[in-house]
Amino acid sequence: MKLHAISTLALIPSVAGVLITPKSVRNRHDQNNQEPPLLARSVTPFLDVQQKPISLGSDGGGGNSRTGFNIREQNEALCRAGSRQWTGWIDVSEEKSLFFWFFESRTNPSIDPVTVWINGGPGGSSMLGLFSEIGPCLTNEHGNDTVYNEHSWTNFSNVLFIDQPAGVGFSMMNNGTLGGPDNELEASRDFDKFLSIFFTEAFPEFSHQPFHLSGESFAGTYLPGFVDYIDRRQQSGVPDVFKTKIDSIILVDAVIDLLGSGSLGQYDHMCKFDKDGNNKVRLGYNQTACRDIEKAVPECQRLNNQCIETYDGNICRAAFSYCADHIEEYILDGPLSRNPQDDRVECDGEMPLCGLGQFQKYLDSPPVKEALGLENWNYTPINYDINTRWLNSNEMFMPSTRELRYILDETPTRVLMINGNNDIIVNTEGQKRVYDSQPWNHQAKYRLEEFADWEWPDEAGKLTKGGEFKAVDKLASATVDEAGHTSPGDQKEAVAFLMKCWLHNQANELCPF
């Protein structure tokens, strides 16, 4: 088994602040932004006002409690957001603190929904999604400043980015403790604890607004498990559970079935030959590789079926080992520098980010870390130790199809799948089969439904085909043309249109849902 193949598949994918207390948090909507979004103005110096965060325990007392939170308000010099923003930590246990970056909606923060975003890995920082895809600001090409993102999801939603599990990105293990969660149950407990404290103590005024969870790549494993865990606790009536209804989850280029979404769709995606024997995919595989993959697909499928049927970690690991060695190897070991995230381009930079690392340079710069209160922190976008711990525990290989079935059949939570059509590692061909075979009450009807085109309007009203979609009851799927693994970053305006339709339940002739 090639460990580098496993890591690549799974990892895919001033600052002066205002000190705030629970009282000032509750009253901050009284301070409406008077300035328009900053598009081109001089950046104020970092730390033009001394910034000291306040730490509060869960009882509202001093900062000694390790079940509290730490918040500081940031300004446009750190992120050109066009709305108010806060960074901080929520202590989810004595040993673990989860970092967040919270942005108010640019439109109507007291009414607009709250959308959580997490990246995958396991071990991937959600700052990738913030600064490269959907956040209100993006890092520039030099990685030394931010630019305003006019197509951010904050145009229509409050957005909360969370680095999780503990040890990822700016989240931390306290008191020198090593490790971090290496399984879905512990990560779910911490996520539940984070949300409970965030919405009851740190930002309680947002607790009654529509609430959605979104994420990318391995978040397809995280999020169904989180919702399953939280909903069952809500139903049991335990007092300390996160109590807000979860309106939907949005799974972006995300794996609910690691092999079905990846290996088993590779032949369909990378072996498209014309009558003259030329591959229609620019960086597609040659015919020899495709013949080898074709031979491996039946056994890979058989082993993956066993994994899904048994939910046995050892069986799922064995299935992945076979499929990685016989199919995934061609991404990494072929003669071309393929980008596993996008079949249109070669890998520009180190795997697995392939040129998406400008945000790392920015976040690891001394002024930014000082603004966040982490002068001595070494920021990295991927914690490979956590990735390895999940790999060693077999949790990396487990599907989330049972959890998704529970969500679709037993909860009010809707599910949206979005996938870039140029993604190799989580390819659309595999995703379509995975969701067609997903067991739930309306599986037969969903499987029978045909995909149809969806269009999005630009600022001038011109319509452009965005991809295909189908929707039945609580499950919807949308593909995105000219987009890879980070589809919201590749097609910002198109995916933002989809998301606004979904989050606001807009019923008009253009919204596909």
Short mmCIF file of C-alpha atoms in Angstrom, two decimals:
data_model
loop_
_atom_site.label_atom_id
_atom_site.label_comp_id
_atom_site.label_asym_id
_atom_site.label_seq_id
_atom_site.Cartn_x
_atom_site.Cartn_y
_atom_site.Cartn_z
CA MET A 1 0.00 0.00 0.00
CA LYS A 2 1.38 3.41 -0.97
CA LEU A 3 0.99 5.81 1.95
CA HIS A 4 1.56 8.81 -0.29
CA ALA A 5 -1.42 7.75 -2.35
CA ILE A 6 -3.53 7.55 0.78
CA SER A 7 -2.48 10.99 1.93
CA THR A 8 -3.19 12.57 -1.43
CA LEU A 9 -6.65 11.07 -1.78
CA ALA A 10 -7.64 11.88 1.77
CA LEU A 11 -6.19 15.41 1.83
CA ILE A 12 -7.85 16.53 -0.94
CA PRO A 13 -8.29 19.37 0.43
CA SER A 14 -5.43 46.40 11.41
CA VAL A 15 -5.43 44.17 12.97
CA ALA A 16 -6.27 46.30 15.87
CA GLY A 17 -9.26 44.78 17.53
CA VAL A 18 -12.02 45.85 19.83
CA LEU A 19 -12.13 44.10 23.17
CA ILE A 20 -15.54 42.52 23.66
CA THR A 21 -17.46 41.01 26.51
CA PRO A 22 -20.68 38.99 26.38
CA LYS A 23 -22.57 42.23 26.79
CA SER A 24 -20.82 43.95 23.90
CA VAL A 25 -21.33 40.87 21.75
CA ARG A 26 -25.05 40.98 22.38
CA ASN A 27 -25.21 44.67 21.51
CA ARG A 28 -22.90 44.80 18.53
CA HIS A 29 -25.75 44.98 15.98
CA ASP A 30 -26.36 48.47 17.35
CA GLN A 31 -23.11 49.41 15.62
CA ASN A 32 -24.04 49.11 11.96
CA ASN A 33 -21.19 49.49 9.49
CA GLN A 34 -21.24 53.01 8.08
CA GLU A 35 -18.53 52.55 5.45
CA PRO A 36 -18.99 50.67 2.18
CA PRO A 37 -16.80 47.62 1.60
CA LEU A 38 -13.14 48.47 1.07
CA LEU A 39 -12.11 47.75 -2.49
CA ALA A 40 -9.12 50.01 -2.95
CA ARG A 41 -7.94 51.96 0.04
CA SER A 42 -4.69 52.09 1.91
CA VAL A 43 -4.23 49.36 4.46
CA THR A 44 -4.03 50.65 8.00
CA PRO A 45 -0.94 49.46 9.86
CA PHE A 46 -1.16 46.17 11.66
CA LEU A 47 -1.76 46.59 15.37
CA ASP A 48 -2.44 50.32 15.24
CA VAL A 49 -4.21 49.86 18.57
CA GLN A 50 -2.92 47.50 21.23
CA GLN A 51 -5.11 44.44 21.13
CA LYS A 52 -5.76 42.31 24.19
CA PRO A 53 -8.43 39.64 23.95
CA ILE A 54 -10.73 38.85 26.80
CA SER A 55 -10.99 35.29 28.10
CA LEU A 56 -14.18 34.18 29.77
CA GLY A 57 -15.10 30.95 31.43
CA SER A 58 -18.43 29.31 30.79
CA ASP A 59 -19.76 30.89 33.96
CA GLY A 60 -18.87 34.37 32.70
CA GLY A 61 -15.99 34.58 35.15
CA GLY A 62 -12.27 35.00 34.70
CA GLY A 63 -9.94 33.47 32.17
CA ASN A 64 -8.73 30.53 34.28
CA SER A 65 -11.49 28.17 33.19
CA ARG A 66 -10.63 25.86 30.33
CA THR A 67 -14.23 25.55 29.25
CA GLY A 68 -14.63 29.11 28.06
CA PHE A 69 -13.80 31.23 25.06
CA ASN A 70 -11.44 33.93 23.86
CA ILE A 71 -12.53 36.48 21.24
CA ARG A 72 -11.07 39.53 19.58
CA GLU A 73 -12.68 41.70 16.93
CA GLN A 74 -10.55 42.28 13.84
CA ASN A 75 -10.67 44.94 11.15
CA GLU A 76 -10.17 45.39 7.42
CA ALA A 77 -6.38 45.47 7.58
CA LEU A 78 -6.32 41.78 8.47
CA CYS A 79 -9.09 40.73 6.06
CA ARG A 80 -10.82 43.10 3.63
CA ALA A 81 -14.20 41.68 4.49
CA GLY A 82 -16.75 44.46 4.11
CA SER A 83 -18.44 43.34 7.34
CA ARG A 84 -17.59 42.83 10.99
CA GLN A 85 -15.31 39.92 11.86
CA TRP A 86 -14.04 38.13 14.95
CA THR A 87 -11.36 35.54 15.63
CA GLY A 88 -10.95 33.41 18.72
CA TRP A 89 -10.99 30.06 20.42
CA ILE A 90 -13.63 27.96 22.12
CA ASP A 91 -12.34 25.58 24.80
CA VAL A 92 -14.07 22.27 24.19
CA SER A 93 -12.19 20.48 26.99
CA GLU A 94 -9.30 21.00 29.39
CA GLU A 95 -6.90 19.98 26.63
CA LYS A 96 -8.49 21.24 23.41
CA SER A 97 -9.36 24.65 21.97
CA LEU A 98 -10.90 25.13 18.52
CA PHE A 99 -10.08 28.26 16.50
CA PHE A 100 -12.73 30.16 14.57
CA TRP A 101 -13.02 33.14 12.26
CA PHE A 102 -16.54 34.54 12.15
CA PHE A 103 -17.85 37.04 9.59
CA GLU A 104 -21.16 38.82 9.67
CA SER A 105 -23.21 38.91 6.50
CA ARG A 106 -22.64 41.96 4.33
CA THR A 107 -26.40 42.25 3.81
CA ASN A 108 -28.50 41.62 6.92
CA PRO A 109 -26.57 39.83 9.67
CA SER A 110 -29.48 39.76 12.12
CA ILE A 111 -31.70 37.86 9.65
CA ASP A 112 -29.41 36.03 7.23
CA PRO A 113 -28.53 32.40 7.97
CA VAL A 114 -25.37 31.23 9.69
CA THR A 115 -23.25 28.87 7.61
CA VAL A 116 -20.35 26.90 9.06
CA TRP A 117 -17.46 25.95 6.75
CA ILE A 118 -14.87 23.26 7.42
CA ASN A 119 -12.18 21.78 5.21
CA GLY A 120 -11.22 18.14 5.24
CA GLY A 121 -7.99 16.21 5.37
CA PRO A 122 -8.30 14.86 7.98
CA GLY A 123 -5.88 17.47 9.21
CA GLY A 124 -6.71 20.26 6.75
CA SER A 125 -7.18 23.83 7.96
CA SER A 126 -10.41 25.63 7.07
CA MET A 127 -8.39 28.75 6.33
CA LEU A 128 -8.02 27.28 2.83
CA GLY A 129 -11.74 27.72 2.28
CA LEU A 130 -11.65 31.20 3.80
CA PHE A 131 -8.72 32.68 1.89
CA SER A 132 -8.90 30.70 -1.38
CA GLU A 133 -12.58 29.99 -1.97
CA ILE A 134 -15.64 31.45 -0.24
CA GLY A 135 -14.38 33.95 2.33
CA PRO A 136 -14.96 37.70 2.14
CA CYS A 137 -11.27 38.25 1.47
CA LEU A 138 -8.73 36.24 -0.51
CA THR A 139 -4.95 36.30 -0.30
CA ASN A 140 -3.23 38.02 -3.20
CA GLU A 141 -0.80 36.24 -5.52
CA HIS A 142 2.17 37.24 -3.37
CA GLY A 143 0.67 36.03 -0.12
CA ASN A 144 1.34 39.34 1.63
CA ASP A 145 -2.12 40.97 1.69
CA THR A 146 -5.78 40.27 1.08
CA VAL A 147 -8.20 41.40 -1.61
CA TYR A 148 -11.96 41.84 -1.39
CA ASN A 149 -13.96 38.85 -2.68
CA GLU A 150 -17.06 40.24 -4.37
CA HIS A 151 -18.57 36.75 -4.70
CA SER A 152 -18.15 35.66 -1.09
CA TRP A 153 -20.85 33.67 0.66
CA THR A 154 -20.95 36.53 3.18
CA ASN A 155 -22.99 38.43 0.59
CA PHE A 156 -26.01 36.43 1.80
CA SER A 157 -24.95 34.59 4.97
CA ASN A 158 -23.03 34.95 8.18
CA VAL A 159 -20.11 32.54 7.78
CA LEU A 160 -18.22 30.75 10.54
CA PHE A 161 -14.91 29.06 9.65
CA ILE A 162 -13.71 26.45 12.16
CA ASP A 163 -10.31 24.77 12.33
CA GLN A 164 -11.03 21.26 13.57
CA PRO A 165 -10.26 18.80 15.03
CA ALA A 166 -7.96 20.19 17.74
CA GLY A 167 -4.39 20.42 16.47
CA VAL A 168 -5.40 21.55 12.97
CA GLY A 169 -4.51 25.03 11.71
CA PHE A 170 -4.79 27.49 14.60
CA SER A 171 -6.69 25.07 16.84
CA MET A 172 -4.60 23.67 19.63
CA MET A 173 -3.95 21.04 22.20
CA ASN A 174 -3.30 22.87 25.48
CA ASN A 175 -0.70 22.28 28.19
CA GLY A 176 1.71 20.60 25.81
CA THR A 177 -0.65 17.70 25.16
CA LEU A 178 0.22 15.80 22.00
CA GLY A 179 -2.10 14.25 19.47
CA GLY A 180 -5.69 15.26 18.93
CA PRO A 181 -8.90 13.45 18.00
CA ASP A 182 -8.30 10.49 15.72
CA ASN A 183 -11.89 9.29 15.37
CA GLU A 184 -15.31 10.56 14.36
CA LEU A 185 -16.88 10.18 17.81
CA GLU A 186 -14.36 12.37 19.62
CA ALA A 187 -14.39 14.94 16.82
CA SER A 188 -18.22 14.98 16.97
CA ARG A 189 -18.19 15.57 20.73
CA ASP A 190 -15.80 18.49 20.33
CA PHE A 191 -17.79 19.97 17.44
CA ASP A 192 -21.02 19.73 19.44
CA LYS A 193 -19.35 21.38 22.43
CA PHE A 194 -17.95 24.15 20.24
CA LEU A 195 -21.32 24.98 18.72
CA SER A 196 -23.07 24.88 22.09
CA ILE A 197 -20.67 27.38 23.68
CA PHE A 198 -20.42 29.55 20.56
CA PHE A 199 -24.18 30.03 20.21
CA THR A 200 -25.18 30.14 23.88
CA GLU A 201 -22.35 32.19 25.37
CA ALA A 202 -20.16 33.85 22.74
CA PHE A 203 -22.70 34.82 20.03
CA PRO A 204 -26.16 33.95 21.42
CA GLU A 205 -28.04 36.39 19.20
CA PHE A 206 -27.30 34.19 16.17
CA SER A 207 -28.73 31.03 17.73
CA HIS A 208 -32.24 31.50 16.34
CA GLN A 209 -31.31 32.09 12.70
CA PRO A 210 -31.33 29.41 9.98
CA PHE A 211 -28.26 27.24 10.45
CA HIS A 212 -26.28 25.25 7.87
CA LEU A 213 -23.12 23.15 7.85
CA SER A 214 -20.88 23.08 4.78
CA GLY A 215 -17.55 21.53 4.00
CA GLU A 216 -15.19 20.14 1.42
CA SER A 217 -13.43 16.85 0.69
CA PHE A 218 -13.10 14.76 3.90
CA ALA A 219 -15.86 16.95 5.36
CA GLY A 220 -18.10 14.44 3.61
CA THR A 221 -17.09 12.08 6.40
CA TYR A 222 -17.05 14.68 9.18
CA LEU A 223 -20.38 16.43 8.62
CA PRO A 224 -22.79 13.48 8.36
CA GLY A 225 -21.22 12.08 11.53
CA PHE A 226 -21.55 15.42 13.31
CA VAL A 227 -25.21 15.81 12.37
CA ASP A 228 -26.00 12.21 13.32
CA TYR A 229 -24.33 12.71 16.72
CA ILE A 230 -25.95 16.08 17.45
CA ASP A 231 -29.44 15.10 16.33
CA ARG A 232 -29.46 11.93 18.44
CA ARG A 233 -28.37 13.96 21.47
CA GLN A 234 -31.04 16.57 20.75
CA GLN A 235 -33.67 13.82 20.60
CA SER A 236 -32.43 12.34 23.88
CA GLY A 237 -32.97 15.64 25.71
CA VAL A 238 -29.52 15.91 27.29
CA PRO A 239 -29.08 19.41 28.73
CA ASP A 240 -25.72 20.46 27.26
CA VAL A 241 -26.29 19.62 23.59
CA PHE A 242 -26.21 22.19 20.79
CA LYS A 243 -29.92 22.97 20.51
CA THR A 244 -30.26 24.81 17.20
CA LYS A 245 -31.97 23.00 14.32
CA ILE A 246 -29.56 22.07 11.52
CA ASP A 247 -31.38 23.15 8.37
CA SER A 248 -29.01 21.59 5.86
CA ILE A 249 -25.55 20.25 5.12
CA ILE A 250 -23.69 21.18 1.95
CA LEU A 251 -21.11 18.62 0.82
CA VAL A 252 -18.64 20.20 -1.62
CA ASP A 253 -16.47 17.79 -3.62
CA ALA A 254 -16.85 15.67 -0.52
CA VAL A 255 -16.48 11.95 0.12
CA ILE A 256 -19.24 9.94 1.76
CA ASP A 257 -17.79 6.82 0.13
CA LEU A 258 -14.04 7.23 -0.29
CA LEU A 259 -13.57 4.64 -3.01
CA GLY A 260 -16.88 5.15 -4.77
CA SER A 261 -16.26 8.89 -5.06
CA GLY A 262 -12.62 8.47 -6.06
CA SER A 263 -11.05 5.28 -7.35
CA LEU A 264 -14.16 3.76 -8.89
CA GLY A 265 -14.86 6.84 -10.99
CA GLN A 266 -11.32 7.30 -12.27
CA TYR A 267 -11.72 5.12 -15.35
CA ASP A 268 -14.85 7.03 -16.39
CA HIS A 269 -13.16 10.36 -15.77
CA MET A 270 -9.64 9.86 -17.11
CA CYS A 271 -10.13 7.32 -19.90
CA LYS A 272 -12.26 9.13 -22.49
CA PHE A 273 -10.83 8.26 -25.90
CA ASP A 274 -12.05 9.40 -29.29
CA LYS A 275 -12.26 7.16 -32.35
CA ASP A 276 -8.61 7.88 -33.16
CA GLY A 277 -7.44 6.72 -29.74
CA ASN A 278 -6.72 10.20 -28.36
CA ASN A 279 -7.76 10.96 -24.80
CA LYS A 280 -10.27 13.80 -24.63
CA VAL A 281 -8.97 14.73 -21.17
CA ARG A 282 -5.84 16.85 -21.60
CA LEU A 283 -3.95 15.16 -18.77
CA GLY A 284 -5.85 11.89 -19.02
CA TYR A 285 -4.25 8.48 -18.73
CA ASN A 286 -2.81 6.58 -21.68
CA GLN A 287 -4.44 3.43 -22.99
CA THR A 288 -2.07 1.10 -21.14
CA ALA A 289 -2.92 2.71 -17.79
CA CYS A 290 -6.61 2.65 -18.63
CA ARG A 291 -6.50 -1.05 -19.44
CA ASP A 292 -4.85 -1.74 -16.08
CA ILE A 293 -7.44 0.35 -14.26
CA GLU A 294 -10.27 -1.35 -16.11
CA LYS A 295 -9.02 -4.73 -14.91
CA ALA A 296 -8.81 -3.50 -11.30
CA VAL A 297 -12.28 -1.94 -11.10
CA PRO A 298 -14.30 -5.14 -10.45
CA GLU A 299 -12.20 -6.19 -7.45
CA CYS A 300 -12.09 -2.64 -6.13
CA GLN A 301 -15.88 -2.50 -6.40
CA ARG A 302 -16.32 -5.87 -4.67
CA LEU A 303 -14.09 -4.86 -1.77
CA ASN A 304 -15.77 -1.48 -1.44
CA ASN A 305 -19.19 -3.13 -1.32
CA GLN A 306 -17.94 -5.22 1.61
CA CYS A 307 -16.72 -2.06 3.33
CA ILE A 308 -20.08 -0.31 3.01
CA GLU A 309 -22.05 -3.39 4.07
CA THR A 310 -19.95 -4.16 7.15
CA TYR A 311 -18.71 -0.73 8.31
CA ASP A 312 -15.63 -2.65 9.47
CA GLY A 313 -12.49 -0.52 9.59
CA ASN A 314 -10.12 -3.35 8.73
CA ILE A 315 -12.19 -4.38 5.72
CA CYS A 316 -12.39 -0.77 4.55
CA ARG A 317 -8.63 -0.34 4.95
CA ALA A 318 -7.99 -3.49 2.91
CA ALA A 319 -10.31 -2.22 0.19
CA PHE A 320 -8.53 1.09 0.07
CA SER A 321 -5.13 -0.58 -0.04
CA TYR A 322 -6.09 -2.57 -3.12
CA CYS A 323 -7.71 0.36 -4.95
CA ALA A 324 -4.86 2.74 -4.11
CA ASP A 325 -2.23 0.35 -5.40
CA HIS A 326 -4.07 -0.53 -8.61
CA ILE A 327 -5.87 2.70 -9.53
CA GLU A 328 -4.74 5.74 -7.53
CA GLU A 329 -1.08 5.11 -8.31
CA TYR A 330 -1.50 6.56 -11.80
CA ILE A 331 -2.21 10.04 -10.45
CA LEU A 332 1.11 10.22 -8.63
CA ASP A 333 3.39 7.79 -10.41
CA GLY A 334 2.66 8.62 -14.03
CA PRO A 335 4.93 10.63 -16.34
CA LEU A 336 2.84 13.80 -16.01
CA SER A 337 2.64 16.13 -13.02
CA ARG A 338 -1.07 15.62 -12.63
CA ASN A 339 -2.99 17.76 -10.23
CA PRO A 340 -5.34 15.35 -8.41
CA GLN A 341 -7.64 18.27 -7.73
CA ASP A 342 -8.09 19.41 -11.35
CA ASP A 343 -7.71 17.59 -14.66
CA ARG A 344 -7.14 20.87 -16.53
CA VAL A 345 -3.82 21.80 -14.95
CA GLU A 346 -0.57 20.25 -13.82
CA CYS A 347 0.40 20.37 -10.17
CA ASP A 348 2.04 23.75 -9.60
CA GLY A 349 3.84 23.34 -6.29
CA GLU A 350 3.89 20.64 -3.67
CA MET A 351 1.23 17.98 -3.24
CA PRO A 352 -1.51 18.11 -2.19
CA LEU A 353 -2.14 21.88 -2.33
CA CYS A 354 -0.69 22.23 -5.85
CA GLY A 355 -0.27 26.01 -5.83
CA LEU A 356 -3.01 26.91 -3.34
CA GLY A 357 -0.52 27.79 -0.62
CA GLN A 358 -0.45 31.61 -0.78
CA PHE A 359 -2.71 31.77 2.26
CA GLN A 360 -0.13 29.82 4.30
CA LYS A 361 2.50 32.49 3.67
CA TYR A 362 0.04 35.19 4.72
CA LEU A 363 -1.19 33.47 7.88
CA ASP A 364 2.31 32.53 8.98
CA SER A 365 3.57 36.12 8.70
CA PRO A 366 4.49 37.81 12.03
CA PRO A 367 1.97 40.70 11.76
CA VAL A 368 -0.95 38.35 11.14
CA LYS A 369 0.04 35.97 13.92
CA GLU A 370 0.48 38.90 16.30
CA ALA A 371 -3.00 40.16 15.41
CA LEU A 372 -4.43 36.73 16.13
CA GLY A 373 -2.51 36.50 19.41
CA LEU A 374 -0.17 33.72 18.25
CA GLU A 375 3.21 35.38 17.88
CA ASN A 376 5.13 32.12 18.35
CA TRP A 377 2.78 29.88 16.39
CA ASN A 378 3.95 27.99 13.29
CA TYR A 379 0.94 27.90 10.99
CA THR A 380 0.67 25.00 8.55
CA PRO A 381 -2.36 24.27 6.33
CA ILE A 382 -2.15 20.51 6.90
CA ASN A 383 -1.33 18.65 10.10
CA TYR A 384 0.15 15.42 8.78
CA ASP A 385 0.43 13.98 12.28
CA ILE A 386 -3.35 14.12 12.66
CA ASN A 387 -3.75 12.75 9.14
CA THR A 388 -1.54 9.81 10.09
CA ARG A 389 -3.40 9.25 13.36
CA TRP A 390 -6.71 8.95 11.50
CA LEU A 391 -5.07 6.66 8.98
CA ASN A 392 -3.72 4.41 11.72
CA SER A 393 -7.10 4.26 13.45
CA ASN A 394 -8.88 3.17 10.24
CA GLU A 395 -11.26 6.13 10.59
CA MET A 396 -9.97 7.63 7.34
CA PHE A 397 -11.36 4.74 5.33
CA MET A 398 -14.85 4.55 6.80
CA PRO A 399 -17.86 5.65 4.72
CA SER A 400 -20.58 7.95 6.05
CA THR A 401 -23.46 6.40 4.10
CA ARG A 402 -25.23 5.09 7.22
CA GLU A 403 -25.08 8.51 8.84
CA LEU A 404 -26.36 10.13 5.66
CA ARG A 405 -29.26 7.68 5.54
CA TYR A 406 -30.18 8.63 9.11
CA ILE A 407 -30.09 12.31 8.18
CA LEU A 408 -32.28 11.87 5.10
CA ASP A 409 -34.82 9.56 6.75
CA GLU A 410 -34.92 10.64 10.40
CA THR A 411 -34.11 14.36 10.57
CA PRO A 412 -35.44 17.58 8.99
CA THR A 413 -31.96 18.36 7.61
CA ARG A 414 -31.68 18.79 3.83
CA VAL A 415 -28.58 17.66 1.92
CA LEU A 416 -26.90 19.35 -1.06
CA MET A 417 -24.02 17.76 -2.96
CA ILE A 418 -21.88 20.06 -5.14
CA ASN A 419 -19.07 18.68 -7.29
CA GLY A 420 -16.62 20.18 -9.77
CA ASN A 421 -16.61 18.35 -13.09
CA ASN A 422 -12.82 18.62 -13.41
CA ASP A 423 -12.12 17.08 -10.01
CA ILE A 424 -10.14 13.84 -10.32
CA ILE A 425 -9.76 12.78 -6.72
CA VAL A 426 -13.49 13.17 -5.94
CA ASN A 427 -14.84 12.89 -9.45
CA THR A 428 -18.36 13.64 -10.61
CA GLU A 429 -18.72 10.29 -12.34
CA GLY A 430 -18.12 8.45 -9.08
CA GLN A 431 -20.25 10.85 -7.07
CA LYS A 432 -23.27 10.36 -9.31
CA ARG A 433 -23.14 6.60 -8.79
CA VAL A 434 -22.56 6.96 -5.05
CA TYR A 435 -25.63 9.16 -4.54
CA ASP A 436 -27.78 7.06 -6.86
CA SER A 437 -26.95 4.02 -4.72
CA GLN A 438 -27.30 5.86 -1.38
CA PRO A 439 -29.99 4.03 0.64
CA TRP A 440 -32.87 6.20 1.89
CA ASN A 441 -36.63 6.31 1.62
CA HIS A 442 -36.64 8.09 -1.74
CA GLN A 443 -33.65 6.32 -3.29
CA ALA A 444 -35.64 4.82 -6.17
CA LYS A 445 -37.20 8.14 -7.12
CA TYR A 446 -33.89 10.00 -6.82
CA ARG A 447 -32.06 7.41 -8.93
CA LEU A 448 -34.72 7.65 -11.64
CA GLU A 449 -34.57 11.45 -11.79
CA GLU A 450 -32.57 12.79 -14.74
CA PHE A 451 -29.95 15.51 -14.45
CA ALA A 452 -30.88 18.82 -16.09
CA ASP A 453 -28.85 21.94 -16.89
CA TRP A 454 -28.74 24.84 -14.45
CA GLU A 455 -27.79 28.41 -15.35
CA TRP A 456 -26.55 31.40 -13.40
CA PRO A 457 -26.86 35.11 -14.27
CA ASP A 458 -23.91 37.49 -14.23
CA GLU A 459 -24.22 41.11 -13.14
CA ALA A 460 -25.47 42.07 -16.59
CA GLY A 461 -28.11 39.36 -16.50
CA LYS A 462 -26.41 37.15 -19.08
CA LEU A 463 -27.10 33.47 -18.44
CA THR A 464 -24.29 30.92 -18.39
CA LYS A 465 -24.63 27.16 -18.03
CA GLY A 466 -23.21 26.27 -14.65
CA GLY A 467 -23.52 22.49 -14.74
CA GLU A 468 -26.25 19.93 -14.09
CA PHE A 469 -28.57 19.27 -11.17
CA LYS A 470 -31.28 17.02 -9.87
CA ALA A 471 -33.29 17.16 -6.66
CA VAL A 472 -35.78 14.86 -4.96
CA ASP A 473 -37.33 15.61 -1.58
CA LYS A 474 -34.44 16.48 0.81
CA LEU A 475 -31.52 15.48 -1.44
CA ALA A 476 -30.13 17.67 -4.23
CA SER A 477 -27.02 17.31 -6.37
CA ALA A 478 -25.35 19.93 -8.56
CA THR A 479 -22.30 19.62 -10.77
CA VAL A 480 -20.14 22.61 -11.68
CA ASP A 481 -18.52 23.06 -15.08
CA GLU A 482 -14.90 24.22 -15.35
CA ALA A 483 -14.26 23.51 -11.68
CA GLY A 484 -12.00 21.14 -9.82
CA HIS A 485 -11.79 19.94 -6.23
CA THR A 486 -12.14 23.47 -4.86
CA SER A 487 -15.19 24.24 -6.98
CA PRO A 488 -16.39 27.27 -4.93
CA GLY A 489 -12.99 28.86 -5.58
CA ASP A 490 -12.80 27.88 -9.24
CA GLN A 491 -16.28 29.18 -10.07
CA LYS A 492 -16.94 31.72 -7.35
CA GLU A 493 -19.88 33.51 -8.93
CA ALA A 494 -21.64 30.37 -10.15
CA VAL A 495 -21.36 28.45 -6.87
CA ALA A 496 -22.31 31.54 -4.86
CA PHE A 497 -25.50 31.74 -6.94
CA LEU A 498 -26.26 28.10 -6.13
CA MET A 499 -25.62 28.67 -2.44
CA LYS A 500 -27.82 31.76 -2.23
CA CYS A 501 -30.65 29.78 -3.85
CA TRP A 502 -30.15 26.92 -1.40
CA LEU A 503 -29.69 28.87 1.82
CA HIS A 504 -32.58 31.24 1.21
CA ASN A 505 -34.95 28.67 -0.34
CA GLN A 506 -35.47 31.02 -3.24
CA ALA A 507 -38.22 29.90 -5.56
CA ASN A 508 -37.62 31.58 -8.91
CA GLU A 509 -37.19 30.44 -12.48
CA LEU A 510 -33.38 30.34 -12.26
CA CYS A 511 -32.83 28.61 -8.94
CA PRO A 512 -32.59 24.88 -9.67
CA PHE A 513 -33.77 23.67 -6.26
#
